[in-house]
Amino acid sequence: MRTSIATVSLSGTLTEKLTAAARAGFDGVEIFENDLLASPLAPREIRARCADLGLTVDLYQPMRDVEAVPAELFARNLRRARHKFTLMRELGADTVLVCSSVDPEAVDDDALAAAHLYELADLAQDFGVRVAYEALAWGRHVSTYDHAWRIVEAAGHPALGTCLDSFHILSRGSDPQGIEDIPGEKIFFLQLADAPLPAMDVLQWSRHHRCFPGQGGFDVAGLVRHVLRTGYAGPLSLEVFNDVFRQAEAAPTAVDARRSLLALQEEVGAVRETGPSAAPTAAPAVPAPVVPTGFAFAELVTADSEPLTGLLAALGFARTARHRGKPVDLWQQGEARILVNTGTAVRRDGTRIAAVGLESPDPAGAADRAEALLAPVLPRRRAPEDAPLDAVAAPDGTELFFCDAGNGARHTGWRADFEDVGRPPAAPGVRRIDHLALTQPWHHFDEAALFHRSVLGLDAEDSVDVADPYGLQRSRAVSNPDGTVRIVLTVGAAPADDTVHAQHIAFATDDVVAAARRLRDAGAPLLPIPANYYDDLAARHEFADGELETYRELGILYDRDEAGGSLRHCYTRTVGRVFLELLQRDGGHRGYGARNAPVRLAAQHAVRAARALGDG
Ligand SMILES: O=C(O)c1ccc(O)c(O)c1
Ligand SMILES: [Mg+2]
């Protein structure tokens, strides 16, 4: 199906939006009136720009507050419409979206509304324009799609149809099944947006929190199936009002938007119309996702490896191999493998997680999927003898390598690029990487969740808001079914300091107390946790004698889930942007201890403040 995007969904000038949409591969655009009004280009020049970019102008919108008003006001509305239809002829737009009225002077009279829309469509027809009537969820008298359709049907004008907008339909909890009662040829346009639950005032919800399909909580795919069964032949168009997208760079937002439609069409699948014609609407053929089965490695870049390797050694890691051609060392303990790269130019914020190796049952298939979902395989700076290894860039820039599963043991693939220099500890206290926490740039949070879900086939949990002392952090975990790959995507609060940008690697251990003691005894300080936290733990949970004192001594945090599963975890100091977590899960606890995050964040801010004063 053709794809389109409303220019309101992207940031920048109209020209920048058009360029971004075209580069992302959209077939057409909805020209949002505010974008045109703010543009120095005349409608004819915008038309030419779209033509140059290979974009069709699928819709001009919105025309507001037209119908069911007193005669004198309606006459003024028709005058306004005439001006707009003239503009549309210049613009090359053949369909205008008319939103249901919010005018205080509008009356609740379907017959009058139908008569007015008939007159409007009649005038539009003289300009070669069609009118698509849309029910705004907050419309004064018309706020549901089925009500808007009844008025369109009653008007019965060939140049009058309806525009369906998934936000207005799903936000009100309307049953989309009724869409199939509308003849497809009378659905002049379809606008798609998702949005996070829970509900809020629909106008604010719509104006600020829409997101691309797959990034929120609506069943947009289900709605689209209903529409396609009618035989609707127009484009799938994204209309998203989102404060972040309005500020973020248009190009990556447009790519994210296109990716959301590719993933949506895949989810919708092939739909056979229930109407007279039979041709099923096929989804674009994209390779199936190849879900990663584990972490092959995490690669940290650092200018000064001492603090990092000192911390790894204190944790019980051993330096076991060295890359044959690059300044990259492998540190290992159990199945946890950390690459320490001192050769990559490190930005001002120092040590950071730059790449992640994902074990994959089909690395080539994973790369094909990524390419099909607009995440191109990165050109690799590799020597001829280096193992073939494809990587793609996640929205935060982290390079994700698709590694042949089992590299850790069989020394094939990436592991063959390293020569052994030592042996991993015989009795590892750390078993494997439990999860990675990757802080996302503020404007890539929704994009990151969609990327990890659609490109990597990981399941996304609901986002969780965590109180940082200086604002709110949002986190959303993505994972594979058995939990051997878990990535927590976090977007930080202001001020943009290291805490906000910090990343961490969580290591799974069967005995967090022993691991914490070893770390402390090896001279690597643990993050100190305030006494008040432990007083609160004592109030909330029963512990064995001495257990709480041990946690207080070692800075171990505790969480118990509804099923009685427990999580014990503690943190190291931060090196550059990276800190390490030791965690012990018991009784099937699958969470991340989000309840403890505010305390951990406050403790990290306190350490940072102490360091700034020179006493930390
Ligand atoms: O919020 C609005 O004003 C608005 C305008 C046009 C639309 O198509 C829409 O869905 C909402
Ligand atoms: Mg709309």
Coordinates of C-alpha atoms and ligand atoms in Angstrom, one line a residue, residues 30 32 59 61-62 64 97 99 134-136 138 163 165 167-168 191 203 206-207 210 239 241, ligand 1:
E30 CA -0.5 15.4 4.0
F32 CA -0.7 20.5 7.3
L59 CA -4.3 15.6 1.6
Q61 CA -5.7 19.7 6.2
P62 CA -7.3 20.7 8.4
R64 CA -12.0 23.4 10.7
L97 CA -9.8 17.0 5.5
C99 CA -12.7 18.1 11.1
E134 CA -13.3 13.4 10.2
A135 CA -14.8 13.1 13.6
L136 CA -12.5 14.7 16.2
W138 CA -13.4 16.1 21.1
C163 CA -11.5 10.3 7.0
D165 CA -8.2 8.5 12.2
F167 CA -6.4 8.1 17.3
H168 CA -9.9 9.5 17.4
Q191 CA -4.8 8.5 9.3
L203 CA -7.4 16.9 23.1
S206 CA -3.9 13.9 20.7
R207 CA -2.0 17.1 20.5
R210 CA 0.5 10.6 19.6
E239 CA -0.7 11.8 11.5
F241 CA 1.2 15.3 17.0
Ligands
LIG1 O1 -5.8 18.2 16.8 C1 -6.3 18.7 15.7 O2 -6.6 19.9 15.6 C2 -6.4 17.8 14.5 C3 -6.3 18.3 13.3 C4 -6.4 17.5 12.2 C5 -6.6 16.1 12.4 O3 -6.7 15.2 11.3 C6 -6.6 15.6 13.6 O4 -6.7 14.3 13.8 C7 -6.5 16.4 14.7

